[in-house]
Amino acid sequence: EVGIEFMDMYSHLTPVYKIDPLEKITDAYLDQYLWYEADKRHLFPNWVKPADSEPPPLLTYKWCQGINNLEDVWKTDEGECLVMVQSQFEKAFEKVDLTLLNRLLRLIVDHNIADYIVAKNNVSLSFKDMMHTNGYGMIRGLKFSSFVWQYYG
C-alpha cells in the first residue's frame, strides 16, 4: 500500500507518493544493480547512462564528433539528408502498460526481478479514506524508474 497526497500548484495538482523508507533503500539497490548490468551488457548507448566520469558538454562534443566522423554523412548528391529528431512525450509515464512492461523486462532480467518491478507499480494507492489499485501506468518516486523508463521508452 502506498499513500498519496496532492501538492497544489494553484494551476494543477501534483501527486506525491509516500513510500516506506526501507522499500526506498531496496529500490535504490535494485536501481544500481540494473544500471550495472545494463552497462556490463552494453544495453544502452553511452549518452543515456548516468555517470559522473564526464560532464555533459564533453559528452555532447563526443557525440557531435561521432556524427562528423561517419563516412559521407553530409553527402547530399542524390537527395539524401541527415535528420535529427526531437520529440516530446505527453504523459507517457502514466500510459505504460504493465503487462507489456513485464514481458519486456523478462527479456533482459530474471523473471523475479521483472515481477517485483511490475508489482511495485501495481499497488494500492490510499488517499484519505479512498483506495485505488493502480493497474496502468508507472508510479512516480520509485528509485528504479529511470532505468525502467529508459528501457521502455
Short mmCIF file of N, CA and C in Angstrom, two decimals:
data_model
loop_
_atom_site.label_atom_id
_atom_site.label_comp_id
_atom_site.label_asym_id
_atom_site.label_seq_id
_atom_site.Cartn_x
_atom_site.Cartn_y
_atom_site.Cartn_z
N GLU A 1 0.85 -1.19 0.00
CA GLU A 1 0.00 0.00 0.00
C GLU A 1 0.89 1.25 0.00
N VAL A 2 0.55 2.17 -0.85
CA VAL A 2 1.30 3.42 -0.99
C VAL A 2 0.34 4.57 -0.73
N GLY A 3 0.76 5.49 0.12
CA GLY A 3 -0.05 6.68 0.38
C GLY A 3 0.18 7.71 -0.70
N ILE A 4 -0.81 8.53 -0.92
CA ILE A 4 -0.69 9.58 -1.94
C ILE A 4 -1.29 10.86 -1.38
N GLU A 5 -0.60 11.95 -1.63
CA GLU A 5 -1.10 13.28 -1.32
C GLU A 5 -0.92 14.11 -2.56
N PHE A 6 -1.61 15.24 -2.60
CA PHE A 6 -1.51 16.10 -3.77
C PHE A 6 -0.95 17.46 -3.37
N MET A 7 0.07 17.89 -4.11
CA MET A 7 0.66 19.20 -3.90
C MET A 7 -0.07 20.18 -4.82
N ASP A 8 -0.63 21.23 -4.24
CA ASP A 8 -1.42 22.18 -5.00
C ASP A 8 -0.52 23.27 -5.57
N MET A 9 -0.45 23.34 -6.89
CA MET A 9 0.35 24.36 -7.57
C MET A 9 -0.53 25.52 -8.04
N TYR A 10 -1.77 25.55 -7.62
CA TYR A 10 -2.78 26.55 -7.97
C TYR A 10 -3.23 26.47 -9.42
N SER A 11 -2.43 25.91 -10.30
CA SER A 11 -2.87 25.70 -11.68
C SER A 11 -3.12 24.22 -11.95
N HIS A 12 -2.49 23.36 -11.17
CA HIS A 12 -2.66 21.92 -11.30
C HIS A 12 -2.24 21.23 -10.00
N LEU A 13 -2.62 19.98 -9.86
CA LEU A 13 -2.25 19.18 -8.71
C LEU A 13 -1.16 18.19 -9.10
N THR A 14 -0.14 18.05 -8.26
CA THR A 14 0.94 17.11 -8.49
C THR A 14 0.87 16.02 -7.43
N PRO A 15 0.78 14.74 -7.86
CA PRO A 15 0.73 13.67 -6.86
C PRO A 15 2.09 13.46 -6.19
N VAL A 16 2.07 13.24 -4.88
CA VAL A 16 3.28 12.93 -4.12
C VAL A 16 3.02 11.59 -3.44
N TYR A 17 3.83 10.60 -3.77
CA TYR A 17 3.64 9.25 -3.25
C TYR A 17 4.45 9.07 -1.98
N LYS A 18 3.85 8.43 -0.98
CA LYS A 18 4.53 8.13 0.28
C LYS A 18 4.93 6.66 0.27
N ILE A 19 6.23 6.43 0.11
CA ILE A 19 6.77 5.06 0.05
C ILE A 19 7.61 4.83 1.29
N ASP A 20 7.52 3.65 1.86
CA ASP A 20 8.26 3.29 3.06
C ASP A 20 9.77 3.46 2.83
N PRO A 21 10.51 4.05 3.79
CA PRO A 21 11.95 4.26 3.60
C PRO A 21 12.74 2.98 3.36
N LEU A 22 12.37 1.88 3.99
CA LEU A 22 13.07 0.62 3.77
C LEU A 22 12.89 0.13 2.33
N GLU A 23 11.70 0.35 1.78
CA GLU A 23 11.47 -0.01 0.38
C GLU A 23 12.27 0.89 -0.55
N LYS A 24 12.46 2.15 -0.17
CA LYS A 24 13.27 3.05 -0.98
C LYS A 24 14.72 2.59 -1.03
N ILE A 25 15.22 2.08 0.08
CA ILE A 25 16.60 1.57 0.12
C ILE A 25 16.72 0.34 -0.78
N THR A 26 15.76 -0.56 -0.69
CA THR A 26 15.77 -1.75 -1.54
C THR A 26 15.69 -1.37 -3.01
N ASP A 27 14.84 -0.41 -3.33
CA ASP A 27 14.69 0.02 -4.72
C ASP A 27 15.94 0.72 -5.22
N ALA A 28 16.62 1.47 -4.37
CA ALA A 28 17.87 2.13 -4.76
C ALA A 28 18.94 1.09 -5.07
N TYR A 29 19.01 0.04 -4.27
CA TYR A 29 19.96 -1.04 -4.55
C TYR A 29 19.63 -1.71 -5.88
N LEU A 30 18.35 -1.96 -6.12
CA LEU A 30 17.93 -2.57 -7.38
C LEU A 30 18.27 -1.67 -8.56
N ASP A 31 18.09 -0.36 -8.39
CA ASP A 31 18.42 0.59 -9.45
C ASP A 31 19.91 0.52 -9.80
N GLN A 32 20.77 0.50 -8.78
CA GLN A 32 22.21 0.40 -9.03
C GLN A 32 22.55 -0.91 -9.74
N TYR A 33 21.92 -2.00 -9.32
CA TYR A 33 22.17 -3.29 -9.94
C TYR A 33 21.73 -3.30 -11.40
N LEU A 34 20.55 -2.74 -11.68
CA LEU A 34 20.04 -2.72 -13.05
C LEU A 34 20.95 -1.91 -13.98
N TRP A 35 21.39 -0.73 -13.51
CA TRP A 35 22.29 0.08 -14.34
C TRP A 35 23.65 -0.59 -14.51
N TYR A 36 24.13 -1.30 -13.48
CA TYR A 36 25.39 -2.03 -13.58
C TYR A 36 25.29 -3.13 -14.64
N GLU A 37 24.22 -3.92 -14.57
CA GLU A 37 24.03 -5.00 -15.54
C GLU A 37 23.84 -4.45 -16.95
N ALA A 38 23.12 -3.35 -17.08
CA ALA A 38 22.91 -2.74 -18.41
C ALA A 38 24.23 -2.25 -18.99
N ASP A 39 25.09 -1.69 -18.13
CA ASP A 39 26.40 -1.23 -18.60
C ASP A 39 27.28 -2.41 -19.00
N LYS A 40 27.23 -3.47 -18.22
CA LYS A 40 28.04 -4.64 -18.50
C LYS A 40 27.62 -5.31 -19.80
N ARG A 41 26.33 -5.29 -20.10
CA ARG A 41 25.81 -5.93 -21.31
C ARG A 41 25.72 -4.97 -22.50
N HIS A 42 26.11 -3.71 -22.30
CA HIS A 42 26.05 -2.68 -23.35
C HIS A 42 24.62 -2.55 -23.88
N LEU A 43 23.67 -2.46 -22.96
CA LEU A 43 22.26 -2.38 -23.32
C LEU A 43 21.88 -1.01 -23.87
N PHE A 44 22.49 0.06 -23.35
CA PHE A 44 22.19 1.41 -23.77
C PHE A 44 23.44 2.07 -24.33
N PRO A 45 23.26 3.04 -25.24
CA PRO A 45 24.43 3.80 -25.70
C PRO A 45 25.00 4.67 -24.58
N ASN A 46 26.20 5.17 -24.76
CA ASN A 46 26.91 5.89 -23.69
C ASN A 46 26.21 7.16 -23.24
N TRP A 47 25.46 7.82 -24.12
CA TRP A 47 24.90 9.11 -23.72
C TRP A 47 23.65 9.01 -22.84
N VAL A 48 23.14 7.82 -22.57
CA VAL A 48 21.99 7.71 -21.68
C VAL A 48 22.35 7.13 -20.32
N LYS A 49 23.58 6.71 -20.13
CA LYS A 49 23.96 6.11 -18.85
C LYS A 49 24.22 7.21 -17.83
N PRO A 50 23.76 7.03 -16.61
CA PRO A 50 24.11 8.02 -15.57
C PRO A 50 25.57 7.82 -15.17
N ALA A 51 26.35 8.89 -15.27
CA ALA A 51 27.77 8.77 -14.94
C ALA A 51 28.32 10.10 -14.48
N ASP A 52 29.27 10.04 -13.59
CA ASP A 52 29.97 11.23 -13.13
C ASP A 52 31.33 11.36 -13.78
N SER A 53 31.68 10.42 -14.66
CA SER A 53 33.02 10.39 -15.22
C SER A 53 33.29 11.53 -16.21
N GLU A 54 32.26 12.01 -16.90
CA GLU A 54 32.47 13.13 -17.80
C GLU A 54 31.26 14.05 -17.80
N PRO A 55 31.50 15.34 -17.85
CA PRO A 55 30.40 16.31 -17.81
C PRO A 55 29.61 16.30 -19.12
N PRO A 56 28.35 16.74 -19.09
CA PRO A 56 27.52 16.72 -20.29
C PRO A 56 28.10 17.47 -21.50
N PRO A 57 28.79 18.62 -21.34
CA PRO A 57 29.34 19.26 -22.55
C PRO A 57 30.37 18.39 -23.27
N LEU A 58 31.20 17.66 -22.52
CA LEU A 58 32.17 16.78 -23.15
C LEU A 58 31.46 15.63 -23.86
N LEU A 59 30.41 15.12 -23.24
CA LEU A 59 29.63 14.05 -23.85
C LEU A 59 28.97 14.53 -25.14
N THR A 60 28.45 15.75 -25.14
CA THR A 60 27.85 16.32 -26.35
C THR A 60 28.89 16.50 -27.44
N TYR A 61 30.07 16.96 -27.05
CA TYR A 61 31.16 17.14 -28.01
C TYR A 61 31.54 15.80 -28.64
N LYS A 62 31.65 14.76 -27.83
CA LYS A 62 32.00 13.43 -28.35
C LYS A 62 30.91 12.90 -29.28
N TRP A 63 29.63 13.18 -28.95
CA TRP A 63 28.54 12.74 -29.79
C TRP A 63 28.60 13.44 -31.15
N CYS A 64 28.86 14.74 -31.13
CA CYS A 64 28.98 15.50 -32.39
C CYS A 64 30.17 15.02 -33.21
N GLN A 65 31.28 14.72 -32.55
CA GLN A 65 32.44 14.19 -33.25
C GLN A 65 32.12 12.84 -33.87
N GLY A 66 31.35 12.02 -33.18
CA GLY A 66 30.95 10.73 -33.73
C GLY A 66 30.11 10.88 -34.98
N ILE A 67 29.22 11.87 -35.01
CA ILE A 67 28.41 12.13 -36.21
C ILE A 67 29.30 12.63 -37.34
N ASN A 68 30.19 13.55 -37.03
CA ASN A 68 31.06 14.12 -38.06
C ASN A 68 32.03 13.10 -38.64
N ASN A 69 32.40 12.09 -37.87
CA ASN A 69 33.37 11.11 -38.34
C ASN A 69 32.73 9.98 -39.15
N LEU A 70 31.41 9.99 -39.30
CA LEU A 70 30.77 8.99 -40.14
C LEU A 70 31.11 9.25 -41.60
N GLU A 71 31.22 8.20 -42.37
CA GLU A 71 31.60 8.35 -43.77
C GLU A 71 30.43 8.87 -44.60
N ASP A 72 30.65 9.92 -45.34
CA ASP A 72 29.66 10.54 -46.24
C ASP A 72 28.37 10.94 -45.52
N VAL A 73 28.48 11.38 -44.28
CA VAL A 73 27.28 11.74 -43.53
C VAL A 73 26.65 13.04 -44.04
N TRP A 74 27.46 13.93 -44.58
CA TRP A 74 26.94 15.20 -45.06
C TRP A 74 26.74 15.20 -46.58
N LYS A 75 26.84 14.04 -47.21
CA LYS A 75 26.69 13.92 -48.66
C LYS A 75 25.21 14.10 -49.04
N THR A 76 24.95 15.01 -49.98
CA THR A 76 23.56 15.26 -50.41
C THR A 76 23.43 15.22 -51.93
N ASP A 77 24.32 14.52 -52.61
CA ASP A 77 24.30 14.48 -54.08
C ASP A 77 23.04 13.84 -54.64
N GLU A 78 22.56 12.80 -54.01
CA GLU A 78 21.42 12.06 -54.54
C GLU A 78 20.14 12.34 -53.74
N GLY A 79 20.06 13.50 -53.12
CA GLY A 79 18.85 13.90 -52.42
C GLY A 79 18.74 13.40 -50.99
N GLU A 80 19.76 12.70 -50.49
CA GLU A 80 19.68 12.23 -49.11
C GLU A 80 20.01 13.36 -48.14
N CYS A 81 19.63 13.19 -46.89
CA CYS A 81 19.89 14.21 -45.89
C CYS A 81 20.06 13.55 -44.52
N LEU A 82 20.61 14.29 -43.61
CA LEU A 82 20.79 13.84 -42.23
C LEU A 82 19.77 14.56 -41.37
N VAL A 83 19.02 13.80 -40.58
CA VAL A 83 17.95 14.38 -39.78
C VAL A 83 18.15 13.98 -38.32
N MET A 84 18.02 14.95 -37.44
CA MET A 84 18.00 14.66 -36.01
C MET A 84 16.60 15.00 -35.50
N VAL A 85 15.98 14.06 -34.84
CA VAL A 85 14.59 14.20 -34.42
C VAL A 85 14.53 14.41 -32.92
N GLN A 86 13.72 15.37 -32.52
CA GLN A 86 13.45 15.60 -31.11
C GLN A 86 11.94 15.51 -30.92
N SER A 87 11.52 14.80 -29.88
CA SER A 87 10.09 14.66 -29.65
C SER A 87 9.77 14.86 -28.18
N GLN A 88 8.52 15.14 -27.91
CA GLN A 88 8.07 15.34 -26.55
C GLN A 88 6.94 14.36 -26.29
N PHE A 89 7.06 13.59 -25.21
CA PHE A 89 6.04 12.62 -24.86
C PHE A 89 5.10 13.25 -23.83
N GLU A 90 3.82 13.26 -24.14
CA GLU A 90 2.83 13.83 -23.23
C GLU A 90 2.27 12.73 -22.33
N LYS A 91 2.53 12.84 -21.05
CA LYS A 91 2.01 11.92 -20.04
C LYS A 91 2.27 10.46 -20.38
N ALA A 92 3.40 10.16 -21.01
CA ALA A 92 3.72 8.79 -21.39
C ALA A 92 4.00 7.93 -20.17
N PHE A 93 4.48 8.54 -19.08
CA PHE A 93 4.78 7.80 -17.86
C PHE A 93 3.51 7.19 -17.28
N GLU A 94 2.38 7.88 -17.44
CA GLU A 94 1.12 7.38 -16.92
C GLU A 94 0.44 6.38 -17.85
N LYS A 95 0.99 6.20 -19.06
CA LYS A 95 0.37 5.33 -20.05
C LYS A 95 1.14 4.04 -20.29
N VAL A 96 2.07 3.70 -19.41
CA VAL A 96 2.85 2.48 -19.57
C VAL A 96 1.97 1.27 -19.27
N ASP A 97 1.94 0.32 -20.18
CA ASP A 97 1.18 -0.91 -19.98
C ASP A 97 2.03 -1.87 -19.15
N LEU A 98 1.57 -2.24 -17.97
CA LEU A 98 2.37 -3.04 -17.05
C LEU A 98 2.56 -4.47 -17.53
N THR A 99 1.60 -5.03 -18.26
CA THR A 99 1.75 -6.38 -18.80
C THR A 99 2.85 -6.41 -19.86
N LEU A 100 2.84 -5.42 -20.76
CA LEU A 100 3.88 -5.32 -21.77
C LEU A 100 5.24 -5.05 -21.12
N LEU A 101 5.25 -4.19 -20.11
CA LEU A 101 6.49 -3.90 -19.40
C LEU A 101 7.07 -5.16 -18.78
N ASN A 102 6.23 -5.99 -18.18
CA ASN A 102 6.69 -7.23 -17.57
C ASN A 102 7.32 -8.14 -18.62
N ARG A 103 6.68 -8.27 -19.76
CA ARG A 103 7.23 -9.15 -20.81
C ARG A 103 8.53 -8.60 -21.38
N LEU A 104 8.63 -7.28 -21.50
CA LEU A 104 9.88 -6.68 -21.99
C LEU A 104 11.01 -6.86 -20.98
N LEU A 105 10.71 -6.65 -19.71
CA LEU A 105 11.73 -6.80 -18.68
C LEU A 105 12.22 -8.23 -18.56
N ARG A 106 11.35 -9.19 -18.78
CA ARG A 106 11.75 -10.60 -18.70
C ARG A 106 12.77 -10.96 -19.78
N LEU A 107 12.87 -10.16 -20.83
CA LEU A 107 13.87 -10.41 -21.87
C LEU A 107 15.28 -10.11 -21.39
N ILE A 108 15.42 -9.21 -20.42
CA ILE A 108 16.77 -8.78 -20.02
C ILE A 108 17.12 -9.08 -18.57
N VAL A 109 16.12 -9.28 -17.70
CA VAL A 109 16.40 -9.56 -16.29
C VAL A 109 15.68 -10.85 -15.88
N ASP A 110 16.02 -11.35 -14.72
CA ASP A 110 15.39 -12.52 -14.15
C ASP A 110 13.89 -12.26 -13.97
N HIS A 111 13.07 -13.29 -14.13
CA HIS A 111 11.63 -13.10 -14.04
C HIS A 111 11.18 -12.63 -12.66
N ASN A 112 11.94 -12.97 -11.62
CA ASN A 112 11.58 -12.49 -10.28
C ASN A 112 11.76 -10.98 -10.15
N ILE A 113 12.83 -10.45 -10.75
CA ILE A 113 13.07 -9.01 -10.71
C ILE A 113 12.02 -8.29 -11.56
N ALA A 114 11.68 -8.86 -12.71
CA ALA A 114 10.66 -8.25 -13.56
C ALA A 114 9.31 -8.22 -12.84
N ASP A 115 8.97 -9.31 -12.17
CA ASP A 115 7.71 -9.35 -11.41
C ASP A 115 7.72 -8.35 -10.27
N TYR A 116 8.87 -8.19 -9.60
CA TYR A 116 8.99 -7.24 -8.50
C TYR A 116 8.77 -5.80 -8.99
N ILE A 117 9.39 -5.46 -10.10
CA ILE A 117 9.28 -4.11 -10.64
C ILE A 117 7.83 -3.81 -11.02
N VAL A 118 7.18 -4.75 -11.67
CA VAL A 118 5.79 -4.54 -12.07
C VAL A 118 4.89 -4.51 -10.85
N ALA A 119 5.17 -5.36 -9.87
CA ALA A 119 4.35 -5.39 -8.64
C ALA A 119 4.47 -4.08 -7.87
N LYS A 120 5.65 -3.44 -7.90
CA LYS A 120 5.81 -2.15 -7.22
C LYS A 120 4.97 -1.06 -7.87
N ASN A 121 4.68 -1.22 -9.16
CA ASN A 121 3.83 -0.26 -9.86
C ASN A 121 2.35 -0.64 -9.78
N ASN A 122 2.07 -1.88 -9.48
CA ASN A 122 0.70 -2.37 -9.39
C ASN A 122 0.30 -2.46 -7.92
N VAL A 123 0.18 -1.32 -7.25
CA VAL A 123 -0.05 -1.26 -5.81
C VAL A 123 -1.38 -0.57 -5.52
N SER A 124 -1.80 -0.69 -4.27
CA SER A 124 -2.99 0.02 -3.82
C SER A 124 -2.59 1.41 -3.36
N LEU A 125 -3.23 2.40 -3.90
CA LEU A 125 -2.97 3.79 -3.52
C LEU A 125 -4.06 4.22 -2.54
N SER A 126 -3.65 4.84 -1.45
CA SER A 126 -4.64 5.29 -0.47
C SER A 126 -4.56 6.81 -0.32
N PHE A 127 -5.70 7.45 -0.44
CA PHE A 127 -5.83 8.89 -0.26
C PHE A 127 -7.00 9.12 0.68
N LYS A 128 -6.70 9.60 1.87
CA LYS A 128 -7.70 9.79 2.92
C LYS A 128 -8.42 8.46 3.17
N ASP A 129 -9.69 8.35 2.86
CA ASP A 129 -10.41 7.10 3.12
C ASP A 129 -10.70 6.33 1.82
N MET A 130 -10.05 6.70 0.72
CA MET A 130 -10.28 6.06 -0.57
C MET A 130 -9.10 5.18 -0.94
N MET A 131 -9.39 4.07 -1.63
CA MET A 131 -8.36 3.15 -2.10
C MET A 131 -8.53 2.94 -3.60
N HIS A 132 -7.40 2.82 -4.29
CA HIS A 132 -7.41 2.55 -5.73
C HIS A 132 -6.23 1.64 -6.05
N THR A 133 -6.45 0.61 -6.83
CA THR A 133 -5.36 -0.27 -7.26
C THR A 133 -4.88 0.20 -8.62
N ASN A 134 -3.61 0.56 -8.69
CA ASN A 134 -3.04 1.04 -9.94
C ASN A 134 -2.79 -0.15 -10.86
N GLY A 135 -3.39 -0.14 -12.01
CA GLY A 135 -3.20 -1.23 -12.96
C GLY A 135 -2.64 -0.77 -14.28
N TYR A 136 -2.40 0.53 -14.42
CA TYR A 136 -1.95 1.09 -15.69
C TYR A 136 -1.10 2.30 -15.41
N GLY A 137 0.09 2.35 -15.94
CA GLY A 137 0.98 3.48 -15.71
C GLY A 137 1.95 3.22 -14.58
N MET A 138 3.01 4.02 -14.56
CA MET A 138 4.05 3.85 -13.56
C MET A 138 3.87 4.81 -12.41
N ILE A 139 4.26 4.37 -11.23
CA ILE A 139 4.21 5.20 -10.03
C ILE A 139 5.46 6.07 -9.99
N ARG A 140 5.29 7.35 -9.77
CA ARG A 140 6.44 8.24 -9.66
C ARG A 140 7.07 8.08 -8.28
N GLY A 141 8.37 8.25 -8.22
CA GLY A 141 9.05 8.20 -6.94
C GLY A 141 9.77 6.89 -6.67
N LEU A 142 9.61 5.89 -7.52
CA LEU A 142 10.36 4.66 -7.34
C LEU A 142 11.79 4.88 -7.84
N LYS A 143 12.75 4.37 -7.09
CA LYS A 143 14.15 4.67 -7.39
C LYS A 143 14.61 4.07 -8.72
N PHE A 144 14.03 2.96 -9.13
CA PHE A 144 14.46 2.32 -10.38
C PHE A 144 13.68 2.80 -11.59
N SER A 145 12.86 3.83 -11.44
CA SER A 145 12.03 4.31 -12.55
C SER A 145 12.85 4.83 -13.72
N SER A 146 14.03 5.39 -13.44
CA SER A 146 14.85 5.92 -14.54
C SER A 146 15.29 4.80 -15.48
N PHE A 147 15.69 3.68 -14.91
CA PHE A 147 16.10 2.54 -15.74
C PHE A 147 14.91 1.99 -16.51
N VAL A 148 13.80 1.80 -15.83
CA VAL A 148 12.62 1.22 -16.47
C VAL A 148 12.14 2.12 -17.60
N TRP A 149 12.12 3.42 -17.36
CA TRP A 149 11.65 4.34 -18.40
C TRP A 149 12.62 4.37 -19.58
N GLN A 150 13.92 4.33 -19.30
CA GLN A 150 14.90 4.32 -20.39
C GLN A 150 14.74 3.08 -21.23
N TYR A 151 14.51 1.96 -20.59
CA TYR A 151 14.34 0.69 -21.32
C TYR A 151 13.00 0.65 -22.06
N TYR A 152 11.93 1.07 -21.42
CA TYR A 152 10.61 1.03 -22.04
C TYR A 152 10.49 2.05 -23.17
N GLY A 153 11.11 3.22 -22.98
CA GLY A 153 10.99 4.29 -23.97
C GLY A 153 11.86 4.04 -25.14
#
